[in-house]
Amino acid sequence: MVLALLTLLYIFPSGSFPRSRLYYSYAAAALAFVLLSYTSMLVQGAVATPMGLVVSYGPMYRVFGLFAVSSLVLGATVVLRKAKEARGRARAQLWYLIIGLLIPALGIGTTNLLVPLLSNASWYGQYGPAFTLIFLGLTAHAIIRHRLMNIRLVISRTVAYFLILIFSGGALVLVTELASLLFPDRTRNLERWSVIVSIVLIAVLFQPISHFIRRAVDRYLYRRPYDYERTIRDMVHRINTMLELGPLLDYLSDVVGRTVQPERVSIYLTLPEGSEDYQLQAHRVFVDTPASAPPELLPASSEVAQYFKTHSASLLIDSPEFLLKAPLNELAAECIHPIFDNDRPIGFLVLGPKLSGDPYFAEDLGLITILVTQAAIAIKNAYLHRHVVLVNEYIENILAAMDSGVVSVAGDGTVTLFNTAAERLTGLQRERTKTMPVTNLPEALAQMLQITLVSRRPQPQRELLLTGMNRKSFPVVCSTSILTGRAGVALGAVAVLNDLSRVKELESEKLRAERLASIGALASGIAHEIKNPLVAIRTFAELLPERFVDEDFRNDFAKVVVQEIDRIDGLVSRLRGMAAPRSQAHRSIDLRGPISDTLALLRGRLEQAAIAVRTDFEAERPMVAGDLDQLKQLFLNLFVNALEAMGPGGQLAIRVAHRNSAEVPRLVVEVSDTGAGIPEAVANRLFDPFVTTKERGSGLGLSICRGIVDAHGAAIRAYNNPGRCGATVAVEFPVWRGVDIPTLSS
Ligand code: ADP
């Protein structure tokens, strides 16, 4: 008995066998005393007297007494040390054991050890075992309430099965008795069918009744009530307003902690943007336990994760899935409940042992299921919320990083989005634009957005001038589009503003460079053109003193000087024509007028060169906005060039037609000849000044034409006729539209 007690004190509650040498010495001593008890060394004899049993003890009895007492002291020290170090349930179990043993130990020690030792008679020895009843009672209580030993399930199941047995046996007896009562004579024959009926009855009723009895036993033995309904109501109310995952999981851990009262709660989740593995998202410890911290990661391949791919009910330490005991122990878990999103496990609620030591009852699991189902919806919402926040941040970042300004307005005309670039371009502060009416935006921009909202049509690119931060002007190109929702409903409009400052700068730089280049070319051309007549005049002037008397020389001199001066004069007047006056107001002109007038002017030369003229006025009223004199000059240059390119018998064709394929309707005048075509060498530089292939040509004709064409907002190009001889020069005018057209080139 002493050895058994000492062993219990050593191995409880871990179950592992003691390693201490002291224990084994005591065990050896105990075995020695067992052997001695067969000799007269411990007890020599006993006589039953009316006073009780009088025992005459042997010489080793005192040694045995010492051994027993020291064993108890040793056991007590061991168990007290363990109780001090233990936490949670183990501690409670140890204290139950200590108290459970202390009371009978004191009792038995007094009656069976102390009294016989002092009085040499075992007077009260027979009462000693009665103290074990106290031990039994205490242990039974501890087993039921605090899982002193892990046999609570055995008890609950045994009680339940016992009751079920009574029920089924009772049913059998009842039916048999009933049969013999009703048919007393035929009892023997009836017995068989009555047995069959009872078996069928029991088979049918077994499942529901056993379930009912087990629930009733569970409740009777273990129930500790909590307000089920209120917990759920509070949770549903609170959880619906929670959109952040962290506080939501903390709250869930808290509610579970308060109701089911586990030692600790952990929540693992797979994050939508992460891997398949389950990550520890929340962990709460409600009591200090020696259990190690839960792992941060539960791989998707782990046994627990795999288990919930095919199971949806809670996994309990007492479940028949014995194989999963080890993983459950690793997580220090007694119950794991899966969190599902549409039949897909997205996480687990891991619960440690209950603080009370109770098992997880059907009622607890029912509550946990409801809490977790509610939480799963809230978790999904939190994910969605997080996703929306992330997407918004992403869009915000893109918008902030963009060089283009973006402004959007809702259907009711309030500004909904305004990025940093828009702030810079418009000079409006972003914070102030939120829910501001569209009319508070710069007028031109507001107008475009309003037109888009009303017409529900995107507005093509338009150049606007905005005043940005620090009153700086920004030329921008703005385009708008309509924002449509799912069913094609217009949600608002968005405008994109692109800063044109740099483009404009580059454009003007390029223009300046081009102007400088053309001035350079012009200057060298003029110098060259003037130099030739000047050389001639100078040569004559140098010879004049010595040949003054020569009359022929004087006549030549007078002729050449006048001729060369005329040449310079001609050049100067042509140059003046090149700088066509642009300020003159344009008016509507029927192109047929200047064309016919110019042809009439050239009639003599055309007839002399035997050139046929064909005019083809396809357009009914070819009206353009322009200056008549300049147009005549234009056509004169073109016709003369054609004439000079052709030999006798050539044909000059003039065609005037509408061209509607372009965005803006245009009028085209094509001047074609049957000459030699444009020489390749000058094809690219035809419109530059002083480019000529003619012996006495100035190379200014087409350059003057280009000046006139530019002043009319028109375009000019020259090309060799495809598939036949000769060249064509085509001029494209914008059509006169009946109202005053502003001077486009100003
Ligand atoms: P110029 O007539 O004084 O040479 P232009 O500027 O009018 O100066 O013409 C430049 C050059 O373009 C001409 O020298 C000629 O080589 C070419 N050219 C112009 N018109 C025609 C044409 N209809 N056919 C062939 N070549 C032409």
PDB file of N, CA, C and O in Angstrom, residues 280 300 517 523 581 600 624 708:
ATOM      1  N   LEU A 280      -1.228  32.254 -38.077  1.00  0.00           N
ATOM      2  CA  LEU A 280      -1.786  32.615 -36.776  1.00  0.00           C
ATOM      3  C   LEU A 280      -2.152  34.100 -36.813  1.00  0.00           C
ATOM      4  O   LEU A 280      -1.304  34.953 -37.032  1.00  0.00           O
ATOM      5  N   ALA A 300      -0.707  24.081 -45.246  1.00  0.00           N
ATOM      6  CA  ALA A 300      -1.925  23.522 -45.855  1.00  0.00           C
ATOM      7  C   ALA A 300      -1.827  22.001 -45.938  1.00  0.00           C
ATOM      8  O   ALA A 300      -2.826  21.305 -46.026  1.00  0.00           O
ATOM      9  N   ALA A 517      16.948  79.448 -89.595  1.00  0.00           N
ATOM     10  CA  ALA A 517      17.550  78.709 -90.711  1.00  0.00           C
ATOM     11  C   ALA A 517      17.076  79.290 -92.033  1.00  0.00           C
ATOM     12  O   ALA A 517      17.872  79.500 -92.963  1.00  0.00           O
ATOM     13  N   ALA A 523      19.079  85.024 -96.652  1.00  0.00           N
ATOM     14  CA  ALA A 523      20.122  86.040 -96.727  1.00  0.00           C
ATOM     15  C   ALA A 523      21.206  85.641 -97.728  1.00  0.00           C
ATOM     16  O   ALA A 523      21.644  86.448 -98.550  1.00  0.00           O
ATOM     17  N   PRO A 581       1.475  90.213 -96.994  1.00  0.00           N
ATOM     18  CA  PRO A 581       0.838  90.883 -95.863  1.00  0.00           C
ATOM     19  C   PRO A 581      -0.258  89.992 -95.273  1.00  0.00           C
ATOM     20  O   PRO A 581      -1.148  89.562 -95.977  1.00  0.00           O
ATOM     21  N   ALA A 600      -6.605  84.509-118.148  1.00  0.00           N
ATOM     22  CA  ALA A 600      -6.795  85.560-119.145  1.00  0.00           C
ATOM     23  C   ALA A 600      -5.504  86.361-119.310  1.00  0.00           C
ATOM     24  O   ALA A 600      -5.085  86.702-120.422  1.00  0.00           O
ATOM     25  N   VAL A 624     -13.860  80.222-100.747  1.00  0.00           N
ATOM     26  CA  VAL A 624     -12.876  80.170 -99.660  1.00  0.00           C
ATOM     27  C   VAL A 624     -12.773  81.556 -99.042  1.00  0.00           C
ATOM     28  O   VAL A 624     -13.227  82.544 -99.628  1.00  0.00           O
ATOM     29  N   ILE A 708       1.645  82.393 -99.228  1.00  0.00           N
ATOM     30  CA  ILE A 708       0.233  82.742 -99.464  1.00  0.00           C
ATOM     31  C   ILE A 708      -0.678  81.631 -98.935  1.00  0.00           C
ATOM     32  O   ILE A 708      -1.686  81.884 -98.263  1.00  0.00           O
TER      33      ILE A 708
END
